[in-house]
XYZ file of C-alpha atoms in Angstrom:
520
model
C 0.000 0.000 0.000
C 1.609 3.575 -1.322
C 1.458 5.706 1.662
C 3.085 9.464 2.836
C 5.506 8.323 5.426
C 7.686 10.286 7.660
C 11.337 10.035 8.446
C 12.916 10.279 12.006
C 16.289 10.296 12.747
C 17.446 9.368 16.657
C 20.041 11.216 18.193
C 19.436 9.218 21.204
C 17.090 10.855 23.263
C 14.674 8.702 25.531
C 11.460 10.025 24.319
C 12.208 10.339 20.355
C 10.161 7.035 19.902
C 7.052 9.516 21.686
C 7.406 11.558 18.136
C 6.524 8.507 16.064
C 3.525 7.881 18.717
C 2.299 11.231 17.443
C 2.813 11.362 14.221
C 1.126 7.795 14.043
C -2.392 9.599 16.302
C -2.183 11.895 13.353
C -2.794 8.194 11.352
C 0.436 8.986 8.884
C 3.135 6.437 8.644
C 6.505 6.876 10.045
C 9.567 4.511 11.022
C 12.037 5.528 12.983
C 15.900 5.032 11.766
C 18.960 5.751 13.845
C 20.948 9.508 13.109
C 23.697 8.133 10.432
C 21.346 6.695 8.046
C 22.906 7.023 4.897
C 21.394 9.562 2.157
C 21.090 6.845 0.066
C 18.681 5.370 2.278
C 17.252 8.050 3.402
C 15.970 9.021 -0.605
C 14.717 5.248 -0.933
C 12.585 5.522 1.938
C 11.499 8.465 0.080
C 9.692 10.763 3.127
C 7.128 13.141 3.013
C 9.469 15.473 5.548
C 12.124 14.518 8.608
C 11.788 15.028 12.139
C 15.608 14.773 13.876
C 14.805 14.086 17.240
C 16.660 15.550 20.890
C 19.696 13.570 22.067
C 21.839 13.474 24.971
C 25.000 15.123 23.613
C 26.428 18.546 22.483
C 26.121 18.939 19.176
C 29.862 21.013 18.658
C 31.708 18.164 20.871
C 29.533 14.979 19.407
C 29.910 12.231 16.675
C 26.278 11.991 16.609
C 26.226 13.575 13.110
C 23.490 13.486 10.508
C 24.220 13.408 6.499
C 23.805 16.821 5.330
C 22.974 15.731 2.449
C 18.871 15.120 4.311
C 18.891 18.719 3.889
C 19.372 19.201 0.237
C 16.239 16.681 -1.255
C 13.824 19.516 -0.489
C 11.178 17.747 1.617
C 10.245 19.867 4.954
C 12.576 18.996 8.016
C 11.988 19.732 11.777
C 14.599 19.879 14.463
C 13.657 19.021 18.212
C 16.120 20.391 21.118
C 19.608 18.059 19.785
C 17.741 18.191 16.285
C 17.695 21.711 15.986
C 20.838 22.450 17.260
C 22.487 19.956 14.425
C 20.433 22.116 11.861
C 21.673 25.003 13.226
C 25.438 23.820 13.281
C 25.239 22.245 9.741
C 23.915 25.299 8.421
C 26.533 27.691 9.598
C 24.530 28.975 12.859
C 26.340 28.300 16.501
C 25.699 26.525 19.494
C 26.739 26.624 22.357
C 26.503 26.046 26.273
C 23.818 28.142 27.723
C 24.983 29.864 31.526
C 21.557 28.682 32.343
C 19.744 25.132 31.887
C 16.344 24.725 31.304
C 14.859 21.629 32.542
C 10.816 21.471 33.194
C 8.145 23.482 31.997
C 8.587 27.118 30.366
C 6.818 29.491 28.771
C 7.999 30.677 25.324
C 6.695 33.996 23.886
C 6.276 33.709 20.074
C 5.385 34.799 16.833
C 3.856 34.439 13.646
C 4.535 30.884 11.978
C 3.602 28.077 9.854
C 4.573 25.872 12.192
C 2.192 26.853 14.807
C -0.783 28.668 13.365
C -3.197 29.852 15.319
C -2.174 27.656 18.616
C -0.826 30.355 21.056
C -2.506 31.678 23.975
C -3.936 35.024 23.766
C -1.182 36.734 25.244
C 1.336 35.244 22.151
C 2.498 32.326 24.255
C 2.857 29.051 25.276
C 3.716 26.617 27.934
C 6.040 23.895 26.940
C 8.704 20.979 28.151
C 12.664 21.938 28.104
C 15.214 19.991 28.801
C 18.617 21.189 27.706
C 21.869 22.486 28.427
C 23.118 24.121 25.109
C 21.276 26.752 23.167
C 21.578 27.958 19.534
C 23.534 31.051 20.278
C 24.001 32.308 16.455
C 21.427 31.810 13.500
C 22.077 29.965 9.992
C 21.675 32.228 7.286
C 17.937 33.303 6.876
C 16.678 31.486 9.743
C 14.497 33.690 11.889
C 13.306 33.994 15.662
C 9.844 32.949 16.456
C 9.663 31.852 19.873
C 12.263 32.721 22.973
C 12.551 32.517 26.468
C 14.467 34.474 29.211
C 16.740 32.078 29.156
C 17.125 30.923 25.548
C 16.654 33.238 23.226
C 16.426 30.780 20.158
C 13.777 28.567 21.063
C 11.703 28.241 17.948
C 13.674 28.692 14.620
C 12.467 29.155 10.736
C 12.955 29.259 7.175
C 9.969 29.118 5.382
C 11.787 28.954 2.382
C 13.185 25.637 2.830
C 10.218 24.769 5.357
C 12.661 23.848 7.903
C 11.541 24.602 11.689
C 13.107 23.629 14.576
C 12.142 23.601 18.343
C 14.467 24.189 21.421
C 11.652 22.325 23.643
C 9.890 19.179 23.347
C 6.505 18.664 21.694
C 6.569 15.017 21.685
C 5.899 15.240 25.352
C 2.117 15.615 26.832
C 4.010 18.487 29.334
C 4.251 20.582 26.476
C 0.348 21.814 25.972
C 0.240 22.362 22.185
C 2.877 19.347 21.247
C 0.367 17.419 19.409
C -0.702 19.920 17.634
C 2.526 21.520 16.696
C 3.351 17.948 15.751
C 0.091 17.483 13.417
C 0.457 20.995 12.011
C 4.276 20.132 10.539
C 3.302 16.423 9.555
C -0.123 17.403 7.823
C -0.145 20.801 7.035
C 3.878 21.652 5.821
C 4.524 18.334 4.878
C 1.072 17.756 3.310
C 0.842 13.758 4.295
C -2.392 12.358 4.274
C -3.724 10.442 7.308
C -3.820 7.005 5.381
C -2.135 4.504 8.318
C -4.869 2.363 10.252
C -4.552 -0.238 12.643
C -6.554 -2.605 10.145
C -4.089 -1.770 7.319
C -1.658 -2.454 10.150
C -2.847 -5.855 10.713
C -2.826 -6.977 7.134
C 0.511 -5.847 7.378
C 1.802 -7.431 10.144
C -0.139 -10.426 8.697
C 2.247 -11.035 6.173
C 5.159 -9.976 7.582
C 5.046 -12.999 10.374
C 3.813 -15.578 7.408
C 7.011 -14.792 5.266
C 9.435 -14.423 8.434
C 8.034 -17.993 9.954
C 7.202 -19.366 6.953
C 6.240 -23.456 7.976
C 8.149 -23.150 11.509
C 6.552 -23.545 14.300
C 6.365 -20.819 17.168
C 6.094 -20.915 20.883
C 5.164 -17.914 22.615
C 5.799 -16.927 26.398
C 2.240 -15.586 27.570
C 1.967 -13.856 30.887
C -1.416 -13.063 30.270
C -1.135 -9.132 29.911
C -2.040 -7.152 27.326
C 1.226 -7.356 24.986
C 1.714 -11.151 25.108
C -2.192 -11.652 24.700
C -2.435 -9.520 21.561
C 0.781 -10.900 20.329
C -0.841 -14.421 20.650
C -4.028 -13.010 18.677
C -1.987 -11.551 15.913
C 0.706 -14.409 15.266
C -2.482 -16.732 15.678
C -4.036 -14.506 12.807
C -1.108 -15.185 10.620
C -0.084 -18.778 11.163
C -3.153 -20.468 13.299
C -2.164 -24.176 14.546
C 1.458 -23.351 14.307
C 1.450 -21.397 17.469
C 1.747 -22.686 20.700
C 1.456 -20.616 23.946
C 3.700 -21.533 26.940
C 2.271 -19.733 30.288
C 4.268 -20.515 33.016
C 3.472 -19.870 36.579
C 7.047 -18.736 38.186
C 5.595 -17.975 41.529
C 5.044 -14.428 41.366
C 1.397 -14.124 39.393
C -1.445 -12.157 40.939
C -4.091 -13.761 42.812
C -5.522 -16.462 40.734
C -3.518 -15.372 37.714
C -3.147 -18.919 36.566
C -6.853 -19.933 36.285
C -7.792 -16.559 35.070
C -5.388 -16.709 32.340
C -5.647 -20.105 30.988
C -9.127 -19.462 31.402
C -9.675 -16.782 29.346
C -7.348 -17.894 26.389
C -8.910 -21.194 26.048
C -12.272 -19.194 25.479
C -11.687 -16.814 23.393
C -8.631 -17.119 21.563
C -8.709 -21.378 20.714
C -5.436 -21.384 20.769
C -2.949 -24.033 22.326
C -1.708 -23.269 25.810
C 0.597 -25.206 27.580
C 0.749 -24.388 31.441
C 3.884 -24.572 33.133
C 4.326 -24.623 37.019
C 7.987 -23.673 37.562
C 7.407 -21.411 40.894
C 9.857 -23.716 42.777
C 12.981 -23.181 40.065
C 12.087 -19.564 39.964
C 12.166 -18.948 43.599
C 15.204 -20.757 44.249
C 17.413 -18.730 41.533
C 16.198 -15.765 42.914
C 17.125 -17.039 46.314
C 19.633 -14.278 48.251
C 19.247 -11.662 45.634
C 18.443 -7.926 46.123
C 19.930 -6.571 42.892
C 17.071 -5.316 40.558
C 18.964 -5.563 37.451
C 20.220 -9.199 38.449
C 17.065 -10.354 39.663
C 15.323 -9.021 36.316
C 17.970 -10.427 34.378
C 17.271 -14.622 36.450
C 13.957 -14.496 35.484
C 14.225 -13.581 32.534
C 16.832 -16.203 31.752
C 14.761 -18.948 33.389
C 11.829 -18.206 31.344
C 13.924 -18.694 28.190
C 15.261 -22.002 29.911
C 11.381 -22.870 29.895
C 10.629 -21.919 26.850
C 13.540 -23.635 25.215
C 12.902 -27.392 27.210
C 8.962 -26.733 26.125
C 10.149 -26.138 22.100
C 12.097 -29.045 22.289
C 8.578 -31.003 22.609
C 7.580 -29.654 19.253
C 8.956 -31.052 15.944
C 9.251 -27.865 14.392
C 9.634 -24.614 16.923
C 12.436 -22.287 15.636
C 10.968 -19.296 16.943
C 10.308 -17.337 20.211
C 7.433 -14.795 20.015
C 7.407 -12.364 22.776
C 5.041 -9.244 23.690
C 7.808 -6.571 23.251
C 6.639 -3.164 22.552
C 8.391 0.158 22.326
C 9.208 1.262 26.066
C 10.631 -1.815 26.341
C 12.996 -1.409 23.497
C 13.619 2.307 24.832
C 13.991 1.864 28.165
C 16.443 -1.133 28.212
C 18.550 1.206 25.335
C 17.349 -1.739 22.994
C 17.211 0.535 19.468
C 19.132 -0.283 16.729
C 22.043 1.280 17.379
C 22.034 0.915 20.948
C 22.581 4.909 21.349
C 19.854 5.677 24.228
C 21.242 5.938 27.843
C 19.851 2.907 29.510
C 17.377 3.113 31.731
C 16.343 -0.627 33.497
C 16.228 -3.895 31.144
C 13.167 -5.791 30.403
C 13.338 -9.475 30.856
C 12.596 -9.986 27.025
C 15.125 -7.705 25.849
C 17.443 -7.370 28.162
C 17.872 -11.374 30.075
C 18.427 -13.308 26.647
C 21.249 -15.683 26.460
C 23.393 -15.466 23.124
C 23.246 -19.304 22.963
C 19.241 -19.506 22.257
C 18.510 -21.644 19.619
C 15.523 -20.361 18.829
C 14.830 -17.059 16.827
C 13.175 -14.082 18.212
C 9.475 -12.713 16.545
C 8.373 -9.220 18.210
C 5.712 -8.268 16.102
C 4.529 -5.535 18.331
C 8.301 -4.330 18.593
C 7.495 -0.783 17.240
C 4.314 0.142 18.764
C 3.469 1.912 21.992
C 0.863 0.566 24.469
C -1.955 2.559 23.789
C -1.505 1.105 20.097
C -1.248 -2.025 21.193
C -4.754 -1.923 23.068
C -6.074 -0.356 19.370
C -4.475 -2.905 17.687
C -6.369 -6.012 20.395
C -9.582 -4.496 19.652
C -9.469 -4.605 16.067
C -8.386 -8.261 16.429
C -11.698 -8.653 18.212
C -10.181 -9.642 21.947
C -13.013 -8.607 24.802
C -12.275 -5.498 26.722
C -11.507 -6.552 30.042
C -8.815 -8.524 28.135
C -7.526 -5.331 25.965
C -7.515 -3.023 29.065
C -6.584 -5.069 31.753
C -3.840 -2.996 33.407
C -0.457 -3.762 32.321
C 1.682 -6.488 33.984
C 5.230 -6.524 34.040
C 6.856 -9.840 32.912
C 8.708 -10.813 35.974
C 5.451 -10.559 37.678
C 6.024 -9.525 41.726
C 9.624 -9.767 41.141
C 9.961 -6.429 40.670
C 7.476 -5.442 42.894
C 9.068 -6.921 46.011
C 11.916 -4.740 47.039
C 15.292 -6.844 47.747
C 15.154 -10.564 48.255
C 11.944 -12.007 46.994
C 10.825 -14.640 49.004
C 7.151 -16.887 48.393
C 6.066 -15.225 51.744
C 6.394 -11.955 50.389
C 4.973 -13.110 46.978
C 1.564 -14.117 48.890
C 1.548 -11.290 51.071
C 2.178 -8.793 48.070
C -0.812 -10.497 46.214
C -3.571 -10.309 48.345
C -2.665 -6.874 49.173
C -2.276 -6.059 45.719
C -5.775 -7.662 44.363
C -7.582 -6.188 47.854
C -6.620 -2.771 45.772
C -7.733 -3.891 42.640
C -11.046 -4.899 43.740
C -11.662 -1.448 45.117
C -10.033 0.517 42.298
C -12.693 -1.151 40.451
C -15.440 -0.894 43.727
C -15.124 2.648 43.636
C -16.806 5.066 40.677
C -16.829 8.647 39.942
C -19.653 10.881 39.265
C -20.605 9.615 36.301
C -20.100 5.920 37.066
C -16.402 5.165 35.708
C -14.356 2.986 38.030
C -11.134 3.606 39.079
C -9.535 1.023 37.533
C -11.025 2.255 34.521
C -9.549 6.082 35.022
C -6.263 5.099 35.976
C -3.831 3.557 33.657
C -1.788 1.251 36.023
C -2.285 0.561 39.118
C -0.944 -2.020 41.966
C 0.901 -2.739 45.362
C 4.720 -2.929 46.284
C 6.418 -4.877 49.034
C 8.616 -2.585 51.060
C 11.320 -5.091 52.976
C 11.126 -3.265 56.036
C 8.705 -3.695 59.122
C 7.462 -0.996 61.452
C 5.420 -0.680 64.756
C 1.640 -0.816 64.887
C -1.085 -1.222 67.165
C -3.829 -3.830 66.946
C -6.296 -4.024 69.693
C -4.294 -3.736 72.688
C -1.381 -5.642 71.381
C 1.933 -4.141 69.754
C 2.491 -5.131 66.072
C 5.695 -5.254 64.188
C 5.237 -6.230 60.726
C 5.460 -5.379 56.923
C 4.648 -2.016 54.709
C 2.654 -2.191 51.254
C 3.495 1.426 49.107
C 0.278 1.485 46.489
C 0.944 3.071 43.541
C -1.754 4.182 40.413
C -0.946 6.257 37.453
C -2.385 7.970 34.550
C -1.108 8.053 31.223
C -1.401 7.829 27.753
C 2.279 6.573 26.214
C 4.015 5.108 29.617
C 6.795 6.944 29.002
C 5.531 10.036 31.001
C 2.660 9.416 33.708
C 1.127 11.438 36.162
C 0.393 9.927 39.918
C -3.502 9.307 39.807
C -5.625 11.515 42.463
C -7.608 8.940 44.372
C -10.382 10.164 46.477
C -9.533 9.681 50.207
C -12.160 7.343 50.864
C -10.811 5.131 48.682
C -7.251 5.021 49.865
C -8.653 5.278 53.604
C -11.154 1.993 52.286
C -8.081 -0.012 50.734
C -5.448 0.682 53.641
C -8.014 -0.934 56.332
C -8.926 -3.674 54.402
C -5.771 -4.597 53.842
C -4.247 -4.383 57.315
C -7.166 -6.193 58.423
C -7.086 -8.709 56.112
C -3.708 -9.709 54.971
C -2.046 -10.643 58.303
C 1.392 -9.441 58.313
C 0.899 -5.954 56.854
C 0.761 -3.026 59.326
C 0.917 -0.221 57.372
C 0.033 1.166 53.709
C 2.289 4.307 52.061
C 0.916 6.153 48.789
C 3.609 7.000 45.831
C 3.099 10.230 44.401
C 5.703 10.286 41.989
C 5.382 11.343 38.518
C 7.520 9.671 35.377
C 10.206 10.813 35.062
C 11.749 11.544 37.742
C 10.438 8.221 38.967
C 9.798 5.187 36.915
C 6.455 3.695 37.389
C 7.310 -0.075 38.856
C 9.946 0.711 41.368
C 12.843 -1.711 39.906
């Protein structure tokens, strides 16, 4: 299917894979290719206009170097924070570092542009997201101002002529107010691509992408039962039916009931082959004496791949592992293609894989974002409570029990944990939506430390439970959810009177970033 794409280039920031996520709401194709593509690429992909994303580095100091050449095929081109300072440098401007950071909102005073209509605020401004050190101190040769701050007087740059723009701040962020917009008005409006990419035109895409990559192998998949392994199951299923086979395995550290739901639900509505393993015993005793986050992420996921691997050694045919990766994964473990992100945390399926694994990886949802991914379920035709089940990280309580994890933890943790669930969804607003519903994630965290209480007229000494619920829309920024006191007040009593060994119950108010939303 012919269709107006976009071009980013990654200079290595950890939110450039956000400017795909909204250039895709504006339903326009894009892929995302690291910096030092060559131009010879670069015309065969044949782009509608480039976004150069933000980066870590200083542009006058940095290899992190773009062909110039991008700039000479005459499609539009839009610099972000890094991006704009290469353009900048390239085109005989200067940068260099500002006396003053900016870090956090700001509000930039601007003028008339292409680039952002009629979006200001009445008073010619707008309230954005910086984060940078160096600043475009000198312009390229007819470049103009439109947009400053106190601080950085270059924040939005022009030339109409060559429609190229570029922004000091960040509008792939939902901190900056107008991003999306500012986003849409480049990609649709100065760029002129049409809003062609759906999520059905996705599917038949991703359709026969898996058939010619498996061809007449046979693939196991690891399904934890959330949403990115379930729709992964639906889609491979869609592609190459009885050649799938799902491997759930039960490591010890599922929610309450987890098991039964899951194998449950998949034998109802998907038909397709599960195979349940009970490994909780091997799990637990790897993880035995470790407090290390990144190790104990790293065991698990190196067991499961154990599993997998003895389970694909039952079929005649298995040569490949399907796995629920998505983008944050990939971003957050620094898992791109030219490993140039900082890293954050690894994930368990791209971060714990041995190099000696026989089989061959399949990530089909590899290069979409979460809120894509529940799009993407729906037009598969999985039921709701399936699609928006809140999301569940693959090593399970792992990560959610601070330090050692132990199985006494694990079935503490749980029943505090689904106690909270059952009243996120208990408790509705005003016009009848649960709270499970209005938050995006939401669950409990074992805190390896005990404090003093008082039950009845006896001294306690036991455990602490931090809750934590968020709202987002990408996972890569999230906002601590706002839940009403009586629910909080409702969910701490129930669960220090019903989980025996819990004394008290902590709320995390952190927002992402600074703080990632599970705690390791």
């Amino acid at each position: 299917m012919l269709m107006d794409k976009i071009l980013i280039l990654d200079f290595g920031s950890q939110v450039t894979q956000l400017i795909a996520r909204r250039v895709r709401e504006a339903h326009v194709y894009c892929e995302l290719h690291p910096f030092d593509m060559s131009l010879e690429d670069i015309k065969a992909f044949n782009p509608s206009g480039i976004i150069l994303s933000g980066g870590p580095n200083s542009v006058y100091e940095s290899d992190y170097q773009a062909d110039t050449g991008l700039l000479e095929l005459g499609v539009p081109v839009l610099g972000i924070c890094y991006g704009m300072q290469w353009m900048a440098h390239v085109m005989g401007g200067e940068v260099s570092a500002g006396n003053q950071r900016e870090f956090g909102y700001a509000k930039v005073n601007v003028a008339a542009s292409p680039l952002l209509a009629d979006l200001a605020d009445a008073d010619n401004t707008m309230e954005v997201w910086m984060s940078h050190g160096d600043k475009v101190s000198r312009l390229p040769e007819n470049f103009e101002i439109v947009g400053h701050t106190p601080s950085c007087p270059v924040a939005i740059m022009q030339n109409t002529a060559k429609n190229f723009y570029g922004v000091q701040f960040h509008p792939e962020v939902t901190h900056t107010v107008k991003g999306r917009e500012i986003l849409n008005q480049f990609v649709l409006n100065i760029c002129g691509a049409k809003p062609s990419w759906t999520m059905p035109n996705y599917i038949e895409e991703a359709v026969a992408k898996i058939r010619e990559q498996v061809g007449s192998d046979e693939v196991i998949l690891g399904l934890s039962g959330g949403v990115d392994s379930s729709v992964a199951a639906a889609l491979i299923h869609r592609a190459i039916g009885s050649q799938l086979t799902c491997v759930f395995v039960d490591h010890g550290l599922l929610r309450l009931n987890e098991g039964d739901m899951v194998m449950d639900m998949f034998a109802r509505n998907l038909g397709v082959k599960v195979i349940q393993v009970n490994a909780s015993d091997v799990f637990m005793g790897k993880l035995a004496g470790e407090t290390d986050p990144e190790k104990k992420r790293k065991i698990i996921g190196a067991e499961f791949v154990e599993v997998f691997q003895e389970e694909s050694g039952k079929l005649t045919n298995a040569k490949w592992l399907a796995q629920g990766t998505i983008y944050p994964d990939v971003i957050e473990s620094a898992g791109g293609k030219k490993n140039k992100a900082h890293a954050i945390k690894s994930h368990h399926n791209v971060g714990g894989l041995p190099e000696d694994m026989h089989l061959q990886l399949l990530e089909p949802l590899r290069d979409l974002f979460k809120d894509e991914v529940r799009e993407l379920g729906v037009a598969l035709g999985l039921p709701r409570e399936m699609v928006y089940r809140h999301p569940f990280p693959g090593p399970g309580l792992g990560v959610r029990i601070l330090g050692e994890v132990k199985a006494e933890y694990a079935d503490l943790l749980r029943r505090a944990d689904d106690i909270f669930i059952q009243e996120l969804r208990n408790f509705k607003d005003e016009n009848g939506v649960s709270w499970y519903d209005k938050t995006s994630q939401a669950f409990a965290v074992f805190l390896p430390v005990k404090s003093v209480g008082v039950m009845g007229d006896g001294r306690t000494y036991e455990y602490v439970v931090a809750l934590r619920a968020v709202i987002t829309n990408d996972f890569m920024t999230a906002h601590w959810a706002h839940l009403p006191y009586d629910l909080l007040g409702t969910v701490s009593n129930r669960i220090i009177n019903e989980v025996r060994g819990i004394n008290r119950v902590v709320y995390d108010v952190s927002g992402k970033p600074p703080a990632t939303i599970e705690w390791e």
